[in-house]
């Protein structure tokens, strides 16, 4: 309990440090998530539309879950040396499975009748995907993006071991910042994760075609 | 080499040129150090995981019973779980250090916490997903509350619970690698040592590869358990 | 009539009990003195780098060979954290550097000789229920290490020469930031206020130097990498890094429990640890990838200590 109070005092005493570190953390997480979205989203959506590659999607999901974050970070620095790419690549690899898998299943699960109707109206395949399947797939899709975002933000702390900076640099440095610092930085990470989830739910609501019925 | 009056410095054996020059993969290092480094680490890692998942399963089950029976308690337990899950494992391990010291206990407490969160969520969801009509039929047929639970709700929730067990196990194997940051046990320890020794590639790839293999094997084993215990479930889209 | 009997009975009972007590006490005393004193369990701790791992194994294995029960607490982190552990009794044996004790833990001024540093360190530890055993012949100080190419490019030979470099980074373990034997010394004693600190986490100083992520770094003088021509050490003319022989810190209670055999076993090991020996062992682990336990074992066996 004492440490908790000390942590808040730490935040009050070191706003600049925490701000800088949070900025670094966001930079790393954002870059990784962005690249992962660019790579996994189109692939997952299109495969789901074609209803092809179930085995691939399921396997990527299983293998992805089995990839330990520390190992990815260690592989990253072994292969790329210290810099921007070693941690970014590791985090991208971590973020792709939930996005790809959820994108696939989200589109795959759209009611076939609705899709047929759209085709019947003369839409091209791409139009069907973007105007019909995607809006209906949004909830499951965003669930996957949310999982990926939380994974990336949490794992970016481990990246500090490999020169990644960010809030992890405080967390691995208990000798310098004390328990108060470790707890403070950890609270910031949790806050970032919640914030990301919140922003994503706003984006999803904004992108949804109709207001969701009140349960 | 003997210096007059000084110590005898034995020949410790030089490393192969692959080891000395930090080649991409030195098979001779793996053979030499399987017994003294890799195998003990593997055994420790398995131990850590099994203990954490076993304890986590039991505690999660008890909590799920409470949350299921007394619906009001579920949201608070749920929110606390969600929050705890966002705490980076590195931080949780270190926060526990002053309390339980540099020992396996510290690691186990943290690992159990993470396992608990995944399993609790899955167990509650699984139990809640049982259709109300089936429960009504069971009660109507004269089953007591306990009988309904053990003979109807629990078996129907089993697939979801087992899916959660799978995720929790793989997750624990992954988090246990980070545990070596505070206590030098498990497969994370060779990885940290190697990072410090000018990023010794062979050790990182070997230990890292072993963790991934362990996770995949554990996952496959649990799929078999899933199929054995719940053969009525079709496995098209696993969670 | 009854009262007289009772009083006599009471006296008899008392006498018998008294007698039994004396006899039992006598037996117990004999038993206690006849039983040999059990050897105390030695819990060895070490800090978080290669040389310390080797030292922990050397002392631990030598003691185990003499029949002492030995437990290894493993890596405790920095000196400050290891100090907390031995003060609290979690461990009772710790190989520590004399200069670190005097300058960083006791925060006293730097003595002029290695012997004076040892004496000051011992005096400090004895105020805390601990003490030091004999120091080793070898010493291992921090060094301001740069790539040889950097030294040539910037034309620097001593640490003081770094004053002409406008801005540079210095990499070191986190505790380096607060120590006068490290970053604080660079800033305050050498006046190098333009230095920016890069904390090390799991990656070694030499990796950072190799990949150009820091200008200079806190290497250790016994690191095997220092023997290759790739790195240059800048001369520490103002002697901020102090005298750093190893002296085993041990709790006074453990020392008296272990007696003369404990003391002589540990001192025998320390006597054999010359600079050449330590360098060879560091190289065997750091470059040739042998394990600290195997290297320590081979060394002890070769010197008749195991």
GROMACS .gro file of N, CA and C in nm, chain C residues 128-272:
model
  435
  582UNK      N    1   2.874  -0.291   1.123
  582UNK     CA    2   2.740  -0.337   1.084
  582UNK      C    3   2.721  -0.486   1.109
  583UNK      N    4   2.804  -0.545   1.192
  583UNK     CA    5   2.788  -0.687   1.220
  583UNK      C    6   2.847  -0.776   1.112
  584UNK      N    7   2.923  -0.714   1.021
  584UNK     CA    8   2.987  -0.792   0.916
  584UNK      C    9   3.138  -0.773   0.929
  585UNK      N   10   3.213  -0.844   0.848
  585UNK     CA   11   3.355  -0.818   0.844
  585UNK      C   12   3.410  -0.863   0.709
  586UNK      N   13   3.537  -0.829   0.685
  586UNK     CA   14   3.599  -0.870   0.560
  586UNK      C   15   3.708  -0.972   0.587
  587UNK      N   16   3.719  -1.071   0.497
  587UNK     CA   17   3.833  -1.160   0.504
  587UNK      C   18   3.940  -1.107   0.408
  588UNK      N   19   4.049  -1.181   0.394
  588UNK     CA   20   4.163  -1.128   0.318
  588UNK      C   21   4.126  -1.083   0.178
  589UNK      N   22   4.191  -0.975   0.131
  589UNK     CA   23   4.163  -0.930  -0.005
  589UNK      C   24   4.239  -1.015  -0.108
  590UNK      N   25   4.192  -1.014  -0.230
  590UNK     CA   26   4.258  -1.088  -0.337
  590UNK      C   27   4.372  -1.006  -0.395
  591UNK      N   28   4.471  -1.074  -0.456
  591UNK     CA   29   4.576  -0.999  -0.523
  591UNK      C   30   4.521  -0.915  -0.640
  592UNK      N   31   4.418  -0.968  -0.710
  592UNK     CA   32   4.372  -0.895  -0.829
  592UNK      C   33   4.277  -0.784  -0.789
  593UNK      N   34   4.267  -0.686  -0.876
  593UNK     CA   35   4.168  -0.580  -0.858
  593UNK      C   36   4.093  -0.564  -0.988
  594UNK      N   37   3.975  -0.513  -0.979
  594UNK     CA   38   3.892  -0.495  -1.099
  594UNK      C   39   3.821  -0.362  -1.087
  595UNK      N   40   3.875  -0.262  -1.153
  595UNK     CA   41   3.813  -0.131  -1.145
  595UNK      C   42   3.725  -0.106  -1.267
  596UNK      N   43   3.635  -0.008  -1.253
  596UNK     CA   44   3.565   0.040  -1.371
  596UNK      C   45   3.668   0.107  -1.460
  597UNK      N   46   3.642   0.110  -1.588
  597UNK     CA   47   3.732   0.182  -1.678
  597UNK      C   48   3.649   0.259  -1.778
  598UNK      N   49   3.701   0.372  -1.819
  598UNK     CA   50   3.636   0.450  -1.924
  598UNK      C   51   3.682   0.389  -2.055
  599UNK      N   52   3.597   0.306  -2.114
  599UNK     CA   53   3.635   0.231  -2.234
  599UNK      C   54   3.573   0.293  -2.357
  600UNK      N   55   3.653   0.306  -2.460
  600UNK     CA   56   3.602   0.352  -2.589
  600UNK      C   57   3.654   0.259  -2.697
  601UNK      N   58   3.593   0.265  -2.813
  601UNK     CA   59   3.648   0.192  -2.926
  601UNK      C   60   3.782   0.256  -2.960
  602UNK      N   61   3.878   0.172  -2.997
  602UNK     CA   62   4.009   0.225  -3.035
  602UNK      C   63   3.995   0.327  -3.148
  603UNK      N   64   3.901   0.300  -3.238
  603UNK     CA   65   3.881   0.393  -3.350
  603UNK      C   66   3.833   0.528  -3.300
  604UNK      N   67   3.747   0.528  -3.197
  604UNK     CA   68   3.698   0.654  -3.140
  604UNK      C   69   3.813   0.731  -3.077
  605UNK      N   70   3.899   0.657  -3.001
  605UNK     CA   71   4.011   0.724  -2.934
  605UNK      C   72   4.101   0.793  -3.036
  606UNK      N   73   4.124   0.723  -3.145
  606UNK     CA   74   4.210   0.781  -3.248
  606UNK      C   75   4.143   0.902  -3.311
  607UNK      N   76   4.012   0.887  -3.340
  607UNK     CA   77   3.941   0.994  -3.410
  607UNK      C   78   3.936   1.120  -3.326
  608UNK      N   79   3.904   1.104  -3.195
  608UNK     CA   80   3.890   1.222  -3.110
  608UNK      C   81   4.022   1.262  -3.048
  609UNK      N   82   4.127   1.180  -3.068
  609UNK     CA   83   4.258   1.214  -3.013
  609UNK      C   84   4.258   1.220  -2.862
  610UNK      N   85   4.198   1.120  -2.796
  610UNK     CA   86   4.193   1.122  -2.650
  610UNK      C   87   4.274   1.007  -2.594
  611UNK      N   88   4.351   1.037  -2.486
  611UNK     CA   89   4.429   0.932  -2.422
  611UNK      C   90   4.391   0.917  -2.275
  612UNK      N   91   4.357   1.030  -2.212
  612UNK     CA   92   4.315   1.023  -2.072
  612UNK      C   93   4.170   1.067  -2.063
  613UNK      N   94   4.109   1.039  -1.947
  613UNK     CA   95   3.969   1.078  -1.929
  613UNK      C   96   3.957   1.230  -1.937
  614UNK      N   97   4.057   1.298  -1.883
  614UNK     CA   98   4.055   1.445  -1.887
  614UNK      C   99   4.048   1.499  -2.029
  615UNK      N  100   4.107   1.423  -2.124
  615UNK     CA  101   4.106   1.466  -2.264
  615UNK      C  102   3.965   1.479  -2.318
  616UNK      N  103   3.869   1.408  -2.257
  616UNK     CA  104   3.731   1.410  -2.309
  616UNK      C  105   3.669   1.548  -2.298
  617UNK      N  106   3.737   1.636  -2.223
  617UNK     CA  107   3.682   1.771  -2.207
  617UNK      C  108   3.668   1.839  -2.343
  618UNK      N  109   3.755   1.804  -2.437
  618UNK     CA  110   3.749   1.874  -2.565
  618UNK      C  111   3.639   1.820  -2.656
  619UNK      N  112   3.578   1.706  -2.618
  619UNK     CA  113   3.467   1.654  -2.698
  619UNK      C  114   3.340   1.724  -2.654
  620UNK      N  115   3.270   1.783  -2.750
  620UNK     CA  116   3.158   1.870  -2.715
  620UNK      C  117   3.047   1.798  -2.638
  621UNK      N  118   3.004   1.686  -2.691
  621UNK     CA  119   2.904   1.609  -2.616
  621UNK      C  120   2.927   1.462  -2.647
  622UNK      N  121   2.910   1.379  -2.547
  622UNK     CA  122   2.928   1.236  -2.569
  622UNK      C  123   2.841   1.159  -2.472
  623UNK      N  124   2.820   1.032  -2.503
  623UNK     CA  125   2.737   0.947  -2.418
  623UNK      C  126   2.826   0.847  -2.346
  624UNK      N  127   2.786   0.811  -2.225
  624UNK     CA  128   2.859   0.715  -2.144
  624UNK      C  129   2.761   0.609  -2.097
  625UNK      N  130   2.790   0.483  -2.127
  625UNK     CA  131   2.697   0.376  -2.093
  625UNK      C  132   2.745   0.304  -1.967
  626UNK      N  133   2.654   0.268  -1.880
  626UNK     CA  134   2.692   0.196  -1.759
  626UNK      C  135   2.571   0.135  -1.692
  627UNK      N  136   2.596   0.050  -1.594
  627UNK     CA  137   2.487  -0.006  -1.515
  627UNK      C  138   2.413   0.108  -1.446
  628UNK      N  139   2.285   0.091  -1.415
  628UNK     CA  140   2.207   0.202  -1.358
  628UNK      C  141   2.270   0.264  -1.234
  629UNK      N  142   2.331   0.180  -1.148
  629UNK     CA  143   2.385   0.237  -1.024
  629UNK      C  144   2.503   0.330  -1.050
  630UNK      N  145   2.558   0.323  -1.172
  630UNK     CA  146   2.671   0.410  -1.207
  630UNK      C  147   2.631   0.557  -1.196
  631UNK      N  148   2.502   0.584  -1.221
  631UNK     CA  149   2.456   0.723  -1.223
  631UNK      C  150   2.479   0.796  -1.093
  632UNK      N  151   2.464   0.722  -0.980
  632UNK     CA  152   2.470   0.790  -0.851
  632UNK      C  153   2.605   0.774  -0.783
  633UNK      N  154   2.697   0.704  -0.848
  633UNK     CA  155   2.822   0.673  -0.778
  633UNK      C  156   2.934   0.770  -0.810
  634UNK      N  157   3.011   0.803  -0.708
  634UNK     CA  158   3.127   0.889  -0.727
  634UNK      C  159   3.237   0.810  -0.799
  635UNK      N  160   3.230   0.676  -0.791
  635UNK     CA  161   3.327   0.595  -0.864
  635UNK      C  162   3.285   0.575  -1.008
  636UNK      N  163   3.186   0.651  -1.051
  636UNK     CA  164   3.138   0.634  -1.187
  636UNK      C  165   3.094   0.771  -1.241
  637UNK      N  166   2.969   0.781  -1.282
  637UNK     CA  167   2.925   0.903  -1.350
  637UNK      C  168   2.947   1.029  -1.268
  638UNK      N  169   2.920   1.022  -1.139
  638UNK     CA  170   2.934   1.142  -1.055
  638UNK      C  171   3.079   1.187  -1.052
  639UNK      N  172   3.171   1.089  -1.052
  639UNK     CA  173   3.313   1.124  -1.056
  639UNK      C  174   3.349   1.193  -1.186
  640UNK      N  175   3.295   1.142  -1.297
  640UNK     CA  176   3.323   1.202  -1.427
  640UNK      C  177   3.276   1.347  -1.429
  641UNK      N  178   3.156   1.368  -1.372
  641UNK     CA  179   3.099   1.503  -1.377
  641UNK      C  180   3.170   1.596  -1.280
  642UNK      N  181   3.187   1.549  -1.154
  642UNK     CA  182   3.232   1.641  -1.050
  642UNK      C  183   3.384   1.650  -1.043
  643UNK      N  184   3.454   1.538  -1.057
  643UNK     CA  185   3.599   1.541  -1.039
  643UNK      C  186   3.671   1.575  -1.170
  644UNK      N  187   3.621   1.525  -1.280
  644UNK     CA  188   3.681   1.558  -1.409
  644UNK      C  189   3.614   1.678  -1.475
  645UNK      N  190   3.500   1.718  -1.423
  645UNK     CA  191   3.433   1.835  -1.481
  645UNK      C  192   3.370   1.807  -1.616
  646UNK      N  193   3.339   1.681  -1.645
  646UNK     CA  194   3.281   1.648  -1.776
  646UNK      C  195   3.129   1.661  -1.770
  647UNK      N  196   3.083   1.785  -1.757
  647UNK     CA  197   2.939   1.805  -1.738
  647UNK      C  198   2.859   1.776  -1.864
  648UNK      N  199   2.929   1.765  -1.980
  648UNK     CA  200   2.853   1.748  -2.104
  648UNK      C  201   2.816   1.601  -2.130
  649UNK      N  202   2.850   1.513  -2.036
  649UNK     CA  203   2.825   1.371  -2.062
  649UNK      C  204   2.677   1.337  -2.045
  650UNK      N  205   2.627   1.251  -2.135
  650UNK     CA  206   2.489   1.201  -2.123
  650UNK      C  207   2.497   1.052  -2.089
  651UNK      N  208   2.419   1.011  -1.993
  651UNK     CA  209   2.428   0.874  -1.943
  651UNK      C  210   2.332   0.781  -2.018
  652UNK      N  211   2.382   0.664  -2.056
  652UNK     CA  212   2.297   0.562  -2.120
  652UNK      C  213   2.293   0.441  -2.028
  653UNK      N  214   2.179   0.413  -1.964
  653UNK     CA  215   2.176   0.301  -1.870
  653UNK      C  216   2.176   0.167  -1.943
  654UNK      N  217   2.254   0.072  -1.891
  654UNK     CA  218   2.256  -0.062  -1.947
  654UNK      C  219   2.145  -0.142  -1.883
  655UNK      N  220   2.085  -0.229  -1.960
  655UNK     CA  221   1.989  -0.319  -1.898
  655UNK      C  222   2.043  -0.460  -1.907
  656UNK      N  223   2.011  -0.529  -2.016
  656UNK     CA  224   2.066  -0.663  -2.032
  656UNK      C  225   2.180  -0.666  -2.131
  657UNK      N  226   2.195  -0.559  -2.209
  657UNK     CA  227   2.295  -0.559  -2.315
  657UNK      C  228   2.427  -0.508  -2.258
  658UNK      N  229   2.538  -0.570  -2.298
  658UNK     CA  230   2.665  -0.532  -2.239
  658UNK      C  231   2.719  -0.404  -2.302
  659UNK      N  232   2.811  -0.342  -2.229
  659UNK     CA  233   2.875  -0.218  -2.274
  659UNK      C  234   2.940  -0.237  -2.411
  660UNK      N  235   3.006  -0.352  -2.427
  660UNK     CA  236   3.082  -0.373  -2.550
  660UNK      C  237   2.991  -0.383  -2.672
  661UNK      N  238   2.873  -0.443  -2.653
  661UNK     CA  239   2.776  -0.448  -2.763
  661UNK      C  240   2.735  -0.308  -2.803
  662UNK      N  241   2.708  -0.223  -2.703
  662UNK     CA  242   2.667  -0.086  -2.733
  662UNK      C  243   2.778  -0.011  -2.805
  663UNK      N  244   2.903  -0.030  -2.760
  663UNK     CA  245   3.013   0.038  -2.826
  663UNK      C  246   3.028  -0.011  -2.970
  664UNK      N  247   3.017  -0.143  -2.986
  664UNK     CA  248   3.030  -0.201  -3.121
  664UNK      C  249   2.927  -0.144  -3.216
  665UNK      N  250   2.805  -0.125  -3.166
  665UNK     CA  251   2.697  -0.082  -3.255
  665UNK      C  252   2.682   0.069  -3.256
  666UNK      N  253   2.780   0.136  -3.200
  666UNK     CA  254   2.781   0.281  -3.207
  666UNK      C  255   2.672   0.349  -3.127
  667UNK      N  256   2.621   0.281  -3.024
  667UNK     CA  257   2.511   0.340  -2.947
  667UNK      C  258   2.561   0.423  -2.829
  668UNK      N  259   2.690   0.421  -2.803
  668UNK     CA  260   2.745   0.505  -2.697
  668UNK      C  261   2.889   0.536  -2.733
  669UNK      N  262   2.934   0.656  -2.689
  669UNK     CA  263   3.070   0.696  -2.721
  669UNK      C  264   3.169   0.620  -2.634
  670UNK      N  265   3.140   0.618  -2.504
  670UNK     CA  266   3.225   0.550  -2.410
  670UNK      C  267   3.139   0.468  -2.317
  671UNK      N  268   3.203   0.374  -2.245
  671UNK     CA  269   3.123   0.291  -2.156
  671UNK      C  270   3.203   0.245  -2.037
  672UNK      N  271   3.129   0.198  -1.935
  672UNK     CA  272   3.188   0.156  -1.810
  672UNK      C  273   3.228   0.010  -1.820
  673UNK      N  274   3.347  -0.016  -1.874
  673UNK     CA  275   3.394  -0.154  -1.881
  673UNK      C  276   3.464  -0.189  -1.752
  674UNK      N  277   3.486  -0.317  -1.729
  674UNK     CA  278   3.561  -0.361  -1.611
  674UNK      C  279   3.700  -0.400  -1.656
  675UNK      N  280   3.800  -0.372  -1.571
  675UNK     CA  281   3.937  -0.391  -1.617
  675UNK      C  282   3.973  -0.537  -1.638
  676UNK      N  283   3.896  -0.630  -1.581
  676UNK     CA  284   3.927  -0.771  -1.604
  676UNK      C  285   3.842  -0.833  -1.713
  677UNK      N  286   3.760  -0.754  -1.782
  677UNK     CA  287   3.678  -0.809  -1.890
  677UNK      C  288   3.768  -0.866  -1.998
  678UNK      N  289   3.735  -0.985  -2.049
  678UNK     CA  290   3.819  -1.043  -2.154
  678UNK      C  291   3.823  -0.957  -2.280
  679UNK      N  292   3.714  -0.881  -2.303
  679UNK     CA  293   3.713  -0.798  -2.424
  679UNK      C  294   3.824  -0.694  -2.422
  680UNK      N  295   3.870  -0.656  -2.300
  680UNK     CA  296   3.970  -0.550  -2.292
  680UNK      C  297   4.104  -0.596  -2.348
  681UNK      N  298   4.119  -0.728  -2.364
  681UNK     CA  299   4.247  -0.779  -2.413
  681UNK      C  300   4.258  -0.772  -2.565
  682UNK      N  301   4.143  -0.760  -2.632
  682UNK     CA  302   4.151  -0.748  -2.778
  682UNK      C  303   4.190  -0.604  -2.809
  683UNK      N  304   4.241  -0.580  -2.926
  683UNK     CA  305   4.286  -0.444  -2.955
  683UNK      C  306   4.173  -0.349  -2.988
  684UNK      N  307   4.050  -0.402  -2.986
  684UNK     CA  308   3.939  -0.323  -3.038
  684UNK      C  309   3.901  -0.207  -2.948
  685UNK      N  310   3.932  -0.223  -2.817
  685UNK     CA  311   3.888  -0.121  -2.722
  685UNK      C  312   4.009  -0.058  -2.655
  686UNK      N  313   3.995   0.068  -2.621
  686UNK     CA  314   4.102   0.140  -2.552
  686UNK      C  315   4.048   0.194  -2.421
  687UNK      N  316   4.133   0.188  -2.318
  687UNK     CA  317   4.092   0.243  -2.189
  687UNK      C  318   4.158   0.379  -2.171
  688UNK      N  319   4.078   0.480  -2.138
  688UNK     CA  320   4.134   0.612  -2.114
  688UNK      C  321   4.191   0.617  -1.972
  689UNK      N  322   4.311   0.675  -1.959
  689UNK     CA  323   4.378   0.673  -1.829
  689UNK      C  324   4.303   0.754  -1.725
  690UNK      N  325   4.289   0.695  -1.606
  690UNK     CA  326   4.216   0.758  -1.496
  690UNK      C  327   4.314   0.835  -1.409
  691UNK      N  328   4.361   0.951  -1.459
  691UNK     CA  329   4.466   1.025  -1.389
  691UNK      C  330   4.422   1.073  -1.251
  692UNK      N  331   4.294   1.102  -1.235
  692UNK     CA  332   4.249   1.152  -1.105
  692UNK      C  333   4.201   1.039  -1.014
  693UNK      N  334   4.217   0.917  -1.063
  693UNK     CA  335   4.191   0.800  -0.978
  693UNK      C  336   4.052   0.796  -0.917
  694UNK      N  337   3.951   0.827  -0.999
  694UNK     CA  338   3.816   0.827  -0.942
  694UNK      C  339   3.764   0.685  -0.922
  695UNK      N  340   3.823   0.590  -0.995
  695UNK     CA  341   3.767   0.455  -0.987
  695UNK      C  342   3.816   0.378  -0.865
  696UNK      N  343   3.909   0.434  -0.793
  696UNK     CA  344   3.947   0.376  -0.665
  696UNK      C  345   4.023   0.246  -0.677
  697UNK      N  346   4.054   0.189  -0.562
  697UNK     CA  347   4.120   0.060  -0.554
  697UNK      C  348   4.014  -0.046  -0.535
  698UNK      N  349   4.014  -0.146  -0.617
  698UNK     CA  350   3.903  -0.240  -0.617
  698UNK      C  351   3.950  -0.385  -0.610
  699UNK      N  352   4.011  -0.423  -0.498
  699UNK     CA  353   4.039  -0.565  -0.479
  699UNK      C  354   3.912  -0.630  -0.427
  700UNK      N  355   3.901  -0.759  -0.447
  700UNK     CA  356   3.787  -0.830  -0.392
  700UNK      C  357   3.819  -0.871  -0.249
  701UNK      N  358   3.722  -0.852  -0.159
  701UNK     CA  359   3.735  -0.906  -0.024
  701UNK      C  360   3.601  -0.966   0.012
  702UNK      N  361   3.599  -1.092   0.056
  702UNK     CA  362   3.469  -1.153   0.088
  702UNK      C  363   3.407  -1.089   0.212
  703UNK      N  364   3.286  -1.039   0.196
  703UNK     CA  365   3.212  -0.984   0.310
  703UNK      C  366   3.140  -1.101   0.377
  704UNK      N  367   3.157  -1.112   0.507
  704UNK     CA  368   3.095  -1.225   0.577
  704UNK      C  369   3.034  -1.177   0.707
  705UNK      N  370   2.925  -1.238   0.748
  705UNK     CA  371   2.862  -1.196   0.873
  705UNK      C  372   2.947  -1.247   0.989
  706UNK      N  373   2.963  -1.164   1.093
  706UNK     CA  374   3.049  -1.201   1.205
  706UNK      C  375   2.998  -1.327   1.274
  707UNK      N  376   2.866  -1.340   1.277
  707UNK     CA  377   2.810  -1.459   1.343
  707UNK      C  378   2.853  -1.585   1.269
  708UNK      N  379   2.841  -1.581   1.135
  708UNK     CA  380   2.879  -1.698   1.056
  708UNK      C  381   3.026  -1.729   1.074
  709UNK      N  382   3.108  -1.624   1.077
  709UNK     CA  383   3.252  -1.644   1.089
  709UNK      C  384   3.287  -1.714   1.219
  710UNK      N  385   3.227  -1.668   1.330
  710UNK     CA  386   3.260  -1.732   1.457
  710UNK      C  387   3.202  -1.874   1.460
  711UNK      N  388   3.087  -1.896   1.395
  711UNK     CA  389   3.030  -2.031   1.393
  711UNK      C  390   3.115  -2.125   1.309
  712UNK      N  391   3.175  -2.071   1.205
  712UNK     CA  392   3.253  -2.156   1.116
  712UNK      C  393   3.394  -2.179   1.164
  713UNK      N  394   3.441  -2.088   1.249
  713UNK     CA  395   3.572  -2.109   1.309
  713UNK      C  396   3.688  -2.093   1.214
  714UNK      N  397   3.802  -2.147   1.257
  714UNK     CA  398   3.927  -2.128   1.183
  714UNK      C  399   3.921  -2.192   1.046
  715UNK      N  400   3.848  -2.304   1.035
  715UNK     CA  401   3.845  -2.373   0.906
  715UNK      C  402   3.776  -2.288   0.799
  716UNK      N  403   3.666  -2.223   0.838
  716UNK     CA  404   3.595  -2.136   0.744
  716UNK      C  405   3.687  -2.027   0.694
  717UNK      N  406   3.755  -1.963   0.791
  717UNK     CA  407   3.841  -1.850   0.757
  717UNK      C  408   3.953  -1.895   0.663
  718UNK      N  409   4.020  -2.006   0.698
  718UNK     CA  410   4.136  -2.046   0.618
  718UNK      C  411   4.094  -2.093   0.479
  719UNK      N  412   3.977  -2.159   0.470
  719UNK     CA  413   3.932  -2.205   0.338
  719UNK      C  414   3.911  -2.087   0.244
  720UNK      N  415   3.839  -1.988   0.293
  720UNK     CA  416   3.809  -1.872   0.208
  720UNK      C  417   3.938  -1.798   0.174
  721UNK      N  418   4.025  -1.777   0.274
  721UNK     CA  419   4.148  -1.703   0.247
  721UNK      C  420   4.238  -1.776   0.149
  722UNK      N  421   4.235  -1.911   0.155
  722UNK     CA  422   4.318  -1.988   0.062
  722UNK      C  423   4.275  -1.963  -0.082
  723UNK      N  424   4.143  -1.954  -0.103
  723UNK     CA  425   4.094  -1.927  -0.239
  723UNK      C  426   4.136  -1.787  -0.282
  724UNK      N  427   4.111  -1.690  -0.194
  724UNK     CA  428   4.143  -1.551  -0.229
  724UNK      C  429   4.289  -1.535  -0.268
  725UNK      N  430   4.378  -1.607  -0.197
  725UNK     CA  431   4.521  -1.591  -0.222
  725UNK      C  432   4.558  -1.630  -0.365
  726UNK      N  433   4.480  -1.722  -0.423
  726UNK     CA  434   4.514  -1.771  -0.557
  726UNK      C  435   4.459  -1.683  -0.669
   0.00000   0.00000   0.00000
